Coordinates of C-alpha atoms and ligand atoms in Angstrom, one line a residue:
Chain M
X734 CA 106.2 88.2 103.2
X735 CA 105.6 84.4 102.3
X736 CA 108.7 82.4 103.0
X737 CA 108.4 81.1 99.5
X738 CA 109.1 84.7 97.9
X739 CA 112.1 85.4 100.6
X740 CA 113.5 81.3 99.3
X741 CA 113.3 82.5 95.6
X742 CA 114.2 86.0 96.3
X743 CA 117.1 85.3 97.6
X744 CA 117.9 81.8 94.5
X745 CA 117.4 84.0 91.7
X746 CA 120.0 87.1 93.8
X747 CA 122.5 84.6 94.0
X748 CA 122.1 83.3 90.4
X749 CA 122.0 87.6 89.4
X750 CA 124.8 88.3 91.4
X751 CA 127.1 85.6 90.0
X752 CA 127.8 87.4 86.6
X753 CA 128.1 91.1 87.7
X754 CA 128.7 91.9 84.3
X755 CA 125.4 91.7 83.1
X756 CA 124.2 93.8 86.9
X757 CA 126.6 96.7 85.5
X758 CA 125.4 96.2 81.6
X759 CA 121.5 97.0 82.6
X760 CA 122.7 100.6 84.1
X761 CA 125.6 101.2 81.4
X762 CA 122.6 103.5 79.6
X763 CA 122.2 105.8 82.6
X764 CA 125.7 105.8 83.1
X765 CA 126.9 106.8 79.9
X766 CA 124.3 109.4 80.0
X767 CA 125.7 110.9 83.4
X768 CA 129.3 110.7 82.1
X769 CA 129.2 112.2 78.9
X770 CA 125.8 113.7 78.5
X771 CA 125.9 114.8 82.3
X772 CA 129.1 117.7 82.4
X773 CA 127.1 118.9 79.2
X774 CA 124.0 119.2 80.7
X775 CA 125.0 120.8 83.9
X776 CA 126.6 123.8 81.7
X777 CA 123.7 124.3 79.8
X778 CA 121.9 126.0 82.2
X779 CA 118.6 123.9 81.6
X780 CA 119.3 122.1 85.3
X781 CA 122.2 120.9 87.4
X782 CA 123.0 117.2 88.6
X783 CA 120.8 117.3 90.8
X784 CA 117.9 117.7 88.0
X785 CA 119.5 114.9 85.9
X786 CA 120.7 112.3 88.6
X787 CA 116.8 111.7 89.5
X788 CA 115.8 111.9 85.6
X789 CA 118.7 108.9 85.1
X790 CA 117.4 107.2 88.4
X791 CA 114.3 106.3 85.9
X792 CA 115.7 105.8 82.8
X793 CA 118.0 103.2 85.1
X794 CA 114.1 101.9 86.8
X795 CA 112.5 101.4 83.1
X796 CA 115.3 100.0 81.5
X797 CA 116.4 97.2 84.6
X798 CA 113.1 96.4 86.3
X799 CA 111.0 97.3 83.0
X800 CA 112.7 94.4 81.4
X801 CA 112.9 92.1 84.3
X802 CA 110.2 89.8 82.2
X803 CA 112.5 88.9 79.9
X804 CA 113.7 86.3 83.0
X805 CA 110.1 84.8 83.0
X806 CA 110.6 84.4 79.0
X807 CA 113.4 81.8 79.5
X808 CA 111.5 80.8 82.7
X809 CA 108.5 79.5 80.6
X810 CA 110.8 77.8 77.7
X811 CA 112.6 75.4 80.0
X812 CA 109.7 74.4 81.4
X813 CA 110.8 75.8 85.0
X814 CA 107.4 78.2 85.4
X815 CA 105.2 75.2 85.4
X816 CA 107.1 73.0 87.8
X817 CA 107.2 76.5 89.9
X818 CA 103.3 76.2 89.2
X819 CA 102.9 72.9 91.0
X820 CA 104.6 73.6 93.9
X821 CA 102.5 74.6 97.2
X822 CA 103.8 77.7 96.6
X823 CA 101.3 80.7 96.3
X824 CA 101.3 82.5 93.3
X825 CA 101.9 85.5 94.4
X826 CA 105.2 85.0 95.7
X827 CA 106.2 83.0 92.8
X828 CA 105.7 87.1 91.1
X829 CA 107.3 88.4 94.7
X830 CA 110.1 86.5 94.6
X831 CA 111.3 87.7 91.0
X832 CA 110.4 91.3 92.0
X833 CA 112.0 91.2 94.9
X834 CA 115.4 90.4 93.4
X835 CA 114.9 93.1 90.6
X836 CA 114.0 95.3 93.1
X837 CA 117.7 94.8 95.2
X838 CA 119.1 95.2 91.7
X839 CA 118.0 97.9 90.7
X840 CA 118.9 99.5 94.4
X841 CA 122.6 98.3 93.8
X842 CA 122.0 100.1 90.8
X843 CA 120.5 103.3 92.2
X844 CA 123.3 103.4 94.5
X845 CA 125.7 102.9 92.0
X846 CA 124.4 105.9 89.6
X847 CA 124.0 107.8 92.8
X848 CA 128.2 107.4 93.7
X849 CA 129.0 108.4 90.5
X850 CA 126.7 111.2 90.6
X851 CA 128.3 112.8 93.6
X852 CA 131.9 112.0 91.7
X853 CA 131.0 114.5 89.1
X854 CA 129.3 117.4 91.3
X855 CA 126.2 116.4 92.6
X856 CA 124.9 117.7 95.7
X857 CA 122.1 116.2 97.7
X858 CA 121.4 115.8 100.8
X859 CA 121.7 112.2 102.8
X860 CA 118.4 112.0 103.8
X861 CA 116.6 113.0 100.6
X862 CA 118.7 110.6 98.4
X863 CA 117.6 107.9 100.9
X864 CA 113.9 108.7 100.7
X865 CA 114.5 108.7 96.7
X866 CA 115.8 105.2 97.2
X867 CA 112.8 103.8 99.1
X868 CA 110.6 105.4 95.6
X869 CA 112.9 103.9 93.1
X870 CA 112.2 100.4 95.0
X871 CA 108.2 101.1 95.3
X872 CA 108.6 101.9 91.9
X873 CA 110.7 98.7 90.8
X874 CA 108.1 96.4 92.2
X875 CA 105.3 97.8 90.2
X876 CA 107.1 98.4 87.4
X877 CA 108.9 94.7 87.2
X878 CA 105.1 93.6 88.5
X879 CA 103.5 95.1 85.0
X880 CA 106.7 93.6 83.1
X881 CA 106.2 90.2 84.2
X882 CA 102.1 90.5 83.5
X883 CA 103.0 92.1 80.0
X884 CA 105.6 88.5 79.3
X885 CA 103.2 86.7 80.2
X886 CA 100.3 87.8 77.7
X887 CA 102.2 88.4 75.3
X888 CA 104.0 86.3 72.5
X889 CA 108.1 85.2 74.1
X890 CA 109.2 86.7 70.2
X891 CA 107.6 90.1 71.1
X892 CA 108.3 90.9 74.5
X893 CA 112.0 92.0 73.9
X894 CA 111.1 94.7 71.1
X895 CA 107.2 95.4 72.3
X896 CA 109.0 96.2 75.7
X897 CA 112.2 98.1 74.9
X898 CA 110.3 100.2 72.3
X899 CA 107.4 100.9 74.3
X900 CA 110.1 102.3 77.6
X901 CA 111.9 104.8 75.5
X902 CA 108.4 107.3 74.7
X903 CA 107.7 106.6 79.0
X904 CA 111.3 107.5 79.7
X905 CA 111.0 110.6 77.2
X906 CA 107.6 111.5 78.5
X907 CA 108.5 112.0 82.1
X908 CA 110.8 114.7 81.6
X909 CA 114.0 112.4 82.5
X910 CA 117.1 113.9 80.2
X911 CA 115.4 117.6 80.1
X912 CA 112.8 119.0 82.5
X913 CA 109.4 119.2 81.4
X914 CA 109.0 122.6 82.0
X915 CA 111.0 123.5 79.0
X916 CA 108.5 121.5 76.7
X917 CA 105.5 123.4 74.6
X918 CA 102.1 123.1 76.0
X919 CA 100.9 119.9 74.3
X920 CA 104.1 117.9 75.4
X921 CA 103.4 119.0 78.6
X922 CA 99.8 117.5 78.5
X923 CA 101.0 114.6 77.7
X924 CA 103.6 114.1 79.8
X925 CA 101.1 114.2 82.3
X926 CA 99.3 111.2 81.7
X927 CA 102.0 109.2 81.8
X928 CA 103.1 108.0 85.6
X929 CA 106.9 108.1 85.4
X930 CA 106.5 112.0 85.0
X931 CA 105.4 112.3 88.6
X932 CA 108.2 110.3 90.5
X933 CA 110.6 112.0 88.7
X934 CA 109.7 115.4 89.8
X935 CA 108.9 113.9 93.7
X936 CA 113.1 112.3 92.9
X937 CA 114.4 115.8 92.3
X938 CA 111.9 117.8 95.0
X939 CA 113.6 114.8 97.2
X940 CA 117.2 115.8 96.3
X941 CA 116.9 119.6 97.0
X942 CA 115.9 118.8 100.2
X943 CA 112.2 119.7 100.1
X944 CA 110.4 116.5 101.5
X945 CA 107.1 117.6 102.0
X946 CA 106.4 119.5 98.1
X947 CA 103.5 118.4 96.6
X948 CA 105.7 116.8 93.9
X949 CA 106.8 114.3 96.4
X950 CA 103.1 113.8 97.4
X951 CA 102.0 113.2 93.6
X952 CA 105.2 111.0 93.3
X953 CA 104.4 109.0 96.1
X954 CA 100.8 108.3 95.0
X955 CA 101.1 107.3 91.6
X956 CA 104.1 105.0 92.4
X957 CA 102.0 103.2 95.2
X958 CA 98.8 103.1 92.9
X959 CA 101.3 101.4 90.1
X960 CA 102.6 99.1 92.6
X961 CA 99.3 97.6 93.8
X962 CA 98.0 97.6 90.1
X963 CA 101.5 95.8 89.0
X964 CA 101.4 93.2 91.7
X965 CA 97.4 92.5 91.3
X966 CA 98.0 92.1 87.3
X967 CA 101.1 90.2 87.7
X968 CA 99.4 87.7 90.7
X969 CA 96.2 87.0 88.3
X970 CA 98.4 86.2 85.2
X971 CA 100.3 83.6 87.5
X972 CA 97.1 82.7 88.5
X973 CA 96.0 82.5 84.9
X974 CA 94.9 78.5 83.3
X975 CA 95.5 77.1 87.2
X976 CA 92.6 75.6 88.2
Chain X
X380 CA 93.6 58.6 95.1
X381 CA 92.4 59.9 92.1
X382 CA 88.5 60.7 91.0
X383 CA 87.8 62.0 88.1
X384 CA 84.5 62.4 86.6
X385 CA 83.9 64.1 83.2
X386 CA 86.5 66.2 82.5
X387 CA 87.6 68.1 79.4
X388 CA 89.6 70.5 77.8
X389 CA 88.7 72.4 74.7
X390 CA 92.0 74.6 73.7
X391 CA 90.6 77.5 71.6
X392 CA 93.5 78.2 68.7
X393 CA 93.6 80.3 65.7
X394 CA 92.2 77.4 63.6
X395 CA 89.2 76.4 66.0
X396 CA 88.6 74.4 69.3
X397 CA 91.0 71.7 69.5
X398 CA 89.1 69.0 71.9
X399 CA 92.1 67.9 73.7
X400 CA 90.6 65.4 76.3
X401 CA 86.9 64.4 75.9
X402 CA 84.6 63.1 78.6
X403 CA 87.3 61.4 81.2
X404 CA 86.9 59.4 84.1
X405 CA 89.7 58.0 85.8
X406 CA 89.5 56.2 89.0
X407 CA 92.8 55.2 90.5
X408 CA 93.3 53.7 94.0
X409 CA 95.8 54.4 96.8
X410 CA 99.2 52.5 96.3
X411 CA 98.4 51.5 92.9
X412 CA 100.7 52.1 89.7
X413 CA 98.9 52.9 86.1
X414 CA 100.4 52.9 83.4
X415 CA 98.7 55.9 80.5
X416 CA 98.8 54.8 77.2
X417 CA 98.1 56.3 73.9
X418 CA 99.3 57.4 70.1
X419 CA 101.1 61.0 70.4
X420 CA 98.4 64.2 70.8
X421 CA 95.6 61.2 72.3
X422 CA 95.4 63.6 75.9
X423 CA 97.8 62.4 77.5
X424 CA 100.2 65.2 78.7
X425 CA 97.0 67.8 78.8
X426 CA 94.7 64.9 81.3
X427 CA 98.0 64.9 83.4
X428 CA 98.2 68.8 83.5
X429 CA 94.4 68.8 84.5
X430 CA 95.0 66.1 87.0
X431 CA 97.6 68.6 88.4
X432 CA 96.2 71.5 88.9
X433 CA 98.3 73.3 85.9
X434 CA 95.1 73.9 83.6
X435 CA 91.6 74.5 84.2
X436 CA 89.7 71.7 83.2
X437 CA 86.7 73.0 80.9
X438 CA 84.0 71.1 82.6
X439 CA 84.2 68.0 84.7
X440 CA 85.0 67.7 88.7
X441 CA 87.8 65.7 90.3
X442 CA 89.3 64.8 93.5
X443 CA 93.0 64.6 93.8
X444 CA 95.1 63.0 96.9
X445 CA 92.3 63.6 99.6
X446 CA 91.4 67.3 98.0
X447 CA 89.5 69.1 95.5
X448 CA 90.9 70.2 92.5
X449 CA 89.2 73.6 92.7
X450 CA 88.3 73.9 95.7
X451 CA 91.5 73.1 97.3
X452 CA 94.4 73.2 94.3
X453 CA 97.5 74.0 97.1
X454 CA 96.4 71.2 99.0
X455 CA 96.5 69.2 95.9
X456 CA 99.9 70.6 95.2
X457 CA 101.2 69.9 98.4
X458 CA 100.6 66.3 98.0
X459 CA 101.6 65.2 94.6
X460 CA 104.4 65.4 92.9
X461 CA 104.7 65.8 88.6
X462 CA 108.0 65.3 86.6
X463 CA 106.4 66.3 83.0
X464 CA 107.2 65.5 79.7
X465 CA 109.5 68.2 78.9
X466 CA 112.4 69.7 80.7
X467 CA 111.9 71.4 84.0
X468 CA 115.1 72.9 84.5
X469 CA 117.2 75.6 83.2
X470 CA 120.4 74.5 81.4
X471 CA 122.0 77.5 83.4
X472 CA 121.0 76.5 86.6
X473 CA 123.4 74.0 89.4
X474 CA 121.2 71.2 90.0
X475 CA 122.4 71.1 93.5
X476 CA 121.0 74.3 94.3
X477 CA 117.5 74.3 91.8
X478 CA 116.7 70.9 93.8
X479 CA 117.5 72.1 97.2
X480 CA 115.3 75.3 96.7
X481 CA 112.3 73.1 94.6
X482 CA 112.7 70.9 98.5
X483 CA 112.6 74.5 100.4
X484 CA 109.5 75.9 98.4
X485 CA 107.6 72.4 99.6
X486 CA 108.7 73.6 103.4
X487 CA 111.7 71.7 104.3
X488 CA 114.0 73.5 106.1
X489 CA 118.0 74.0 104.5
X490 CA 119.9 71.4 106.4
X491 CA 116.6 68.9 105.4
X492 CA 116.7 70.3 102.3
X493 CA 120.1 69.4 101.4
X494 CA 120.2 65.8 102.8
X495 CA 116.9 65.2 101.1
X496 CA 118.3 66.6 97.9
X497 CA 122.0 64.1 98.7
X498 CA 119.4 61.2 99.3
X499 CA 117.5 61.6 95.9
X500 CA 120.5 61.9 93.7
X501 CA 121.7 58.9 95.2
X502 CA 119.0 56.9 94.6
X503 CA 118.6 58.2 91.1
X504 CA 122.6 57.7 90.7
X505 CA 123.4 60.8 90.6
X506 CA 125.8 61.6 93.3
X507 CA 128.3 64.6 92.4
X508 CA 126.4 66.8 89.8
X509 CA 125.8 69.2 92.3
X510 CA 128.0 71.3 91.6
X511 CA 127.5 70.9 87.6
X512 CA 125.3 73.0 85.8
X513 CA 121.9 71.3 84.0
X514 CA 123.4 72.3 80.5
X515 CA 126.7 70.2 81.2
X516 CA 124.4 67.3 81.9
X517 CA 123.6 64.3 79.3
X518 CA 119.8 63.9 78.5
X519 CA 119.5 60.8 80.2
X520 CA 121.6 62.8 83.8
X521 CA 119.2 65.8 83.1
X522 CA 116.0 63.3 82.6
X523 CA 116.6 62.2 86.2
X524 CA 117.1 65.8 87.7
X525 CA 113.6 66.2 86.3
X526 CA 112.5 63.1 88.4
X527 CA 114.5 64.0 91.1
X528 CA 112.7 67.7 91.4
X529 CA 109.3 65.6 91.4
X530 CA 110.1 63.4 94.7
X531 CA 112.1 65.6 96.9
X532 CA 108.6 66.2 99.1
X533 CA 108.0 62.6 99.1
X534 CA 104.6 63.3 97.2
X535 CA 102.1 60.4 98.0
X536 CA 100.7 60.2 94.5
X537 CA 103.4 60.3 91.4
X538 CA 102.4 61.9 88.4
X539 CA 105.3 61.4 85.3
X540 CA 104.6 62.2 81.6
X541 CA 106.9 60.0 79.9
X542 CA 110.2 59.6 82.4
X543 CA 111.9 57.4 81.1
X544 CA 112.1 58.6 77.3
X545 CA 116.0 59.3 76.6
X546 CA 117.1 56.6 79.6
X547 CA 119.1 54.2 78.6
X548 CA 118.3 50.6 79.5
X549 CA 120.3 50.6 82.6
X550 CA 118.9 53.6 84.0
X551 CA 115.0 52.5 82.7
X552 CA 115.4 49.7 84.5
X553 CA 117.2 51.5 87.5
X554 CA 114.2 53.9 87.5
X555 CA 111.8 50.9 87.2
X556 CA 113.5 49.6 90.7
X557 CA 113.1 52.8 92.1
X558 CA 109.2 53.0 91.5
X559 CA 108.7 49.7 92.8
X560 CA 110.1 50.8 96.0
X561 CA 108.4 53.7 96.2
X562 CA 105.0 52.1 96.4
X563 CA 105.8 49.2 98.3
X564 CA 107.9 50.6 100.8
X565 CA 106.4 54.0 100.9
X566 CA 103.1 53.3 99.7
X567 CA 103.2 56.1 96.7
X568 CA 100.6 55.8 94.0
X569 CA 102.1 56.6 90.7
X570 CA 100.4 57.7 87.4
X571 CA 102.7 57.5 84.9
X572 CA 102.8 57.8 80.7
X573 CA 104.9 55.7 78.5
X574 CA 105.4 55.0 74.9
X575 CA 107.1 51.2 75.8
X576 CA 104.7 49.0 76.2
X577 CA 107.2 46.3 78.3
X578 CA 107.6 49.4 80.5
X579 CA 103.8 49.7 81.1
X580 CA 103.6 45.9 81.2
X581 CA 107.0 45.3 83.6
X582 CA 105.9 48.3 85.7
X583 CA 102.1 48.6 86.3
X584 CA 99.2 47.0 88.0
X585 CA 96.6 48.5 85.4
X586 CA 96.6 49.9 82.2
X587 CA 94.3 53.0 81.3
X588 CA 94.4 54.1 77.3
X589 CA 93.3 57.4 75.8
X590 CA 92.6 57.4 72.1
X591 CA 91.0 60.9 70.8
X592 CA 90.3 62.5 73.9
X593 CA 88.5 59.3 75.4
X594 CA 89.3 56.4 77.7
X595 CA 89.0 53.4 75.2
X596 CA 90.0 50.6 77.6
X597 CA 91.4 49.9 80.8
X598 CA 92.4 47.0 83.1
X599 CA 95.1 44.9 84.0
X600 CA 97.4 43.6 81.6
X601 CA 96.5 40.1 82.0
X602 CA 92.8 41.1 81.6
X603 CA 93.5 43.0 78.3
X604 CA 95.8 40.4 76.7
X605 CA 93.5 37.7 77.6
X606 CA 90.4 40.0 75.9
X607 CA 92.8 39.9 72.4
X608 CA 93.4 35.9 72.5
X609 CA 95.7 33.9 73.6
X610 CA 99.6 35.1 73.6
X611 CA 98.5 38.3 72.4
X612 CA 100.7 41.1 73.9
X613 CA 100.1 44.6 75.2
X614 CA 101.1 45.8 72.2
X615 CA 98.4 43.7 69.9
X616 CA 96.2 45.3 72.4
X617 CA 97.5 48.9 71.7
X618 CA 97.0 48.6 68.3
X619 CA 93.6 47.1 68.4
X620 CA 92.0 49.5 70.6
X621 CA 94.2 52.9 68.7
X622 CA 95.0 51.6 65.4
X623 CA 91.7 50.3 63.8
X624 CA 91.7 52.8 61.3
X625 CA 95.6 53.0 60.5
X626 CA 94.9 48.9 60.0
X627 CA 91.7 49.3 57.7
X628 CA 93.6 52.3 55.3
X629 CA 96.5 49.9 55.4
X630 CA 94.4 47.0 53.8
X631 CA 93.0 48.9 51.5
Ligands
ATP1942 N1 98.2 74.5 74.7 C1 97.5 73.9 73.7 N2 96.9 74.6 72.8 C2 96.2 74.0 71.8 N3 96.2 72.7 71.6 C3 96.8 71.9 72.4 C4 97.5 72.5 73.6 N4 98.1 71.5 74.3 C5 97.8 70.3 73.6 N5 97.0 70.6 72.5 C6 96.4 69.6 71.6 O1 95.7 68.7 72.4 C7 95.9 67.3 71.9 C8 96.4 66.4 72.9 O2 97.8 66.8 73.3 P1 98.6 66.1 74.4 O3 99.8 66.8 74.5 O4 97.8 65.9 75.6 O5 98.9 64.7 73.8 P2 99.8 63.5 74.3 O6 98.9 62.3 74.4 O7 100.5 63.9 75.5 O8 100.8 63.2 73.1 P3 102.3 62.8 73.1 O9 102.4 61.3 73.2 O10 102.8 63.2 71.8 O11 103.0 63.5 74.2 C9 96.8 67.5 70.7 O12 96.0 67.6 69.5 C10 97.5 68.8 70.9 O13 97.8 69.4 69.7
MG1943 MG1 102.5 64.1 76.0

């Protein structure tokens, strides 16, 4: 890792970290879920909290790092991208630092949904709640990667509602808030093609203790394959008008 | 310091190409200070941003500070420094701490870092608004953070769109002073823009001017006065290289 990323990876943490507020507001959807959705759904007989912690651990991924571009919005309009831009600084970790820091976010995050989890009945163990942690963080850095390259293209207006509307059908469509298996055969299909579908199912293969399912292979894959795609995108659009 | 031959920049928008810079070709010599004149949307802020590796130029090659601008941008960027026209900083951000990690991203280490970043401030006047948010700042304070950010690395050629537009007098002439000493005591070539003609004429060795896209005229002041008549001023030569055709629709 450049220096450069670890120097702004560490600026933009401490500017994050001084209003916890807004740390805690990114996860109050997944919370909320857990605390008044989650006793419901562990009657139901659908799954337990082991099936839904995991399903929440995305919802928490899409909606913290899958709107981490929104920093690079207000970024571009006080002009502080392009004095970044002129720096020696390669562009790559001018996109590594920012990931970086969404990525410890969405950890304290993780961790934080994870607590609370165990508060209300969930039982995983130890070491397959920490192997779900290093995913959730391969899976922040693509995913804040993309939703960088996606502010960056895209009009500053649009990015807010293109972004938050385009999350929810992902977040549906991997089987988060009700396992997939329950859905009719076309649902199913298409829940397939998208990727969050896959970690989710490696998350709760993870927390039953079963590390070496083919669910946590699949998992695994596509999270690395959306990682190097992310960062790749996210570098060239940096990149982009430089000469 | 700077060679550049034939570059342009042809924005494609909505309406059509805008031809933003045309055909330039600026030469400018180590230690030396130019003043870049022209009316507002002449090319000035988009030759600057070519000039610093922030867009690509459409055709044209140039060498910048001892490197190639495509071959080479970081080491360009590793040698200049740019303050540009608009704000650089966010109004949420402690300037103490944006300018000491702008120092670190150009290699300093933190305890260099911060006394560079104690040294600037001081020499801009700006001692105690470490601690103080950008947004808290008044223009002219926040116009010299921008300034600041651009000579933490002691760049050895200066590149600044326009610094001293919302200074008052005091500080203009503060920030005048301070660009003097730059280049004669460090040797700095600085390539700056400027509306104020006095500042151009107080300030700079030579003066280049960009009309449309194009260089229309360059030279010392002295040469260009002296090419208008006698006692004509910079501004009479502003005017009669940009404002032919503002003049002749005014007389008729
Ligand atoms: N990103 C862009 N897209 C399209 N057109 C642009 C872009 N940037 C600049 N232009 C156009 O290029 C021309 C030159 O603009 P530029 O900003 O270089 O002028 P300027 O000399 O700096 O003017 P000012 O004195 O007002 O700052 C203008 O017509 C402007 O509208
Ligand atoms: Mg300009």
């Amino acid at each position: 890792m450049s220096p450069s990323a670890l120097i702004l990876a560490r600026y933009y943490l401490r500017a994050t970290f001084r209003s916890k507020f807004a740390i805690l507001f990114t996860a109050i959807q997944p919370i909320l879920f857990l605390v008044l959705f989650g006793p419901l759904f562990d009657r139901s007989g659908v799954g337990s909290w082991g099936a839904l912690v995991p399903g929440l651990l995305i919802q928490l991924a899409l909606m913290s790092a899958g709107l981490a571009g929104f920093g690079i919005v207000l970024d571009q309009r006080f002009g502080v991208l392009e004095r970044l831009r002129v720096t020696p600084a390669s562009r790559t970790s001018l996109l590594l630092g920012r990931v970086l820091k969404d990525s410890v976010v969405l950890l304290v995050q993780a961790v934080l949904v994870i607590t609370l989890g165990y508060a209300f009945g969930l039982r995983a163990p130890a070491g397959g709640v920490l192997l779900g942690l290093a995913l959730i963080v391969m899976l922040a850095v693509g995913l804040a990667s993309f939703s960088y390259a996606v502010a960056l293209t895209i009009d500053q207006e649009l990015f807010p509602p293109l972004m938050s509307t385009a999350l929810v059908p992902l977040m549906l469509l991997s089987g988060a808030l009700l396992p997939m298996s329950l859905a009719p055969a076309w649902l199913d299909v298409l829940s397939r093609l998208t990727p969050f579908r896959y970690v989710v199912e490696a998350l709760r293969s993870l927390f039953t203790g079963s590390y070496t399912s083919a669910e946590v292979g699949w998992g695994v894959l596509v999270s690395v394959l959306f990682l190097l795609v992310g960062v790749l995108l996210g570098t060239r659009l940096f990149q982009r008008e430089n000469a | 310091m700077i060679h550049a031959i034939g570059l342009t920049k042809t924005f494609e928008t909505r309406k059509g190409a805008v031809e933003a810079v045309r055909g330039v070709r600026i030469e400018v010599a180590e230690g030396e200070i130019v003043a870049f004149l022209g009316p507002n949307g002449a090319g000035k802020t988009t030759t600057m941003r070519l000039l610093t590796t922030l867009l690509k130029p459409t055709s044209g090659t140039a060498t910048i500070a001892g490197h190639d601008l495509f071959a080479d941008p970081t080491g360009v960027r590793r040698r200049i420094g740019y303050v540009a026209q608009g704000a650089t900083v966010s109004p949420m951000g402690y300037v103490g701490e944006d300018l000491e990690v702008q120092a670190r991203l150009y290699g300093l280490r933190p305890a260099e870092a911060r006394a560079r970043v104690r040294e600037v401030l001081a020499q801009l006047d700006l001692t105690g608004v470490e601690q103080r948010v950008a947004g808290s700042l008044s223009g002219g304070q926040r116009r010299r953070v921008d300034i600041a950010m651009g000579l933490l690395h002691r760049p050895a050629l200066l590149f600044l769109d326009e610094p001293t537009t919302g200074l008052d007098p005091q500080s203009r002439a503060n920030l005048w002073g301070h660009i003097r000493r730059l280049r004669d005591d460090e040797g700095v070539t600085v390539f700056f823009s400027t509306h104020y003609l006095d500042e151009a004429d107080a300030l700079c060795d030579r003066v280049l001017i960009i009309d449309h896209g194009r260089i229309v005229t360059e030279g010392t002041p002295a040469q260009l006065k002296a090419g208008i008549g006698p006692d004509a001023t910079l501004d009479d030569v502003f005017l009669t290289v940009t404002g032919r055709e503002l003049r002749e629709e005014a007389v008729a």
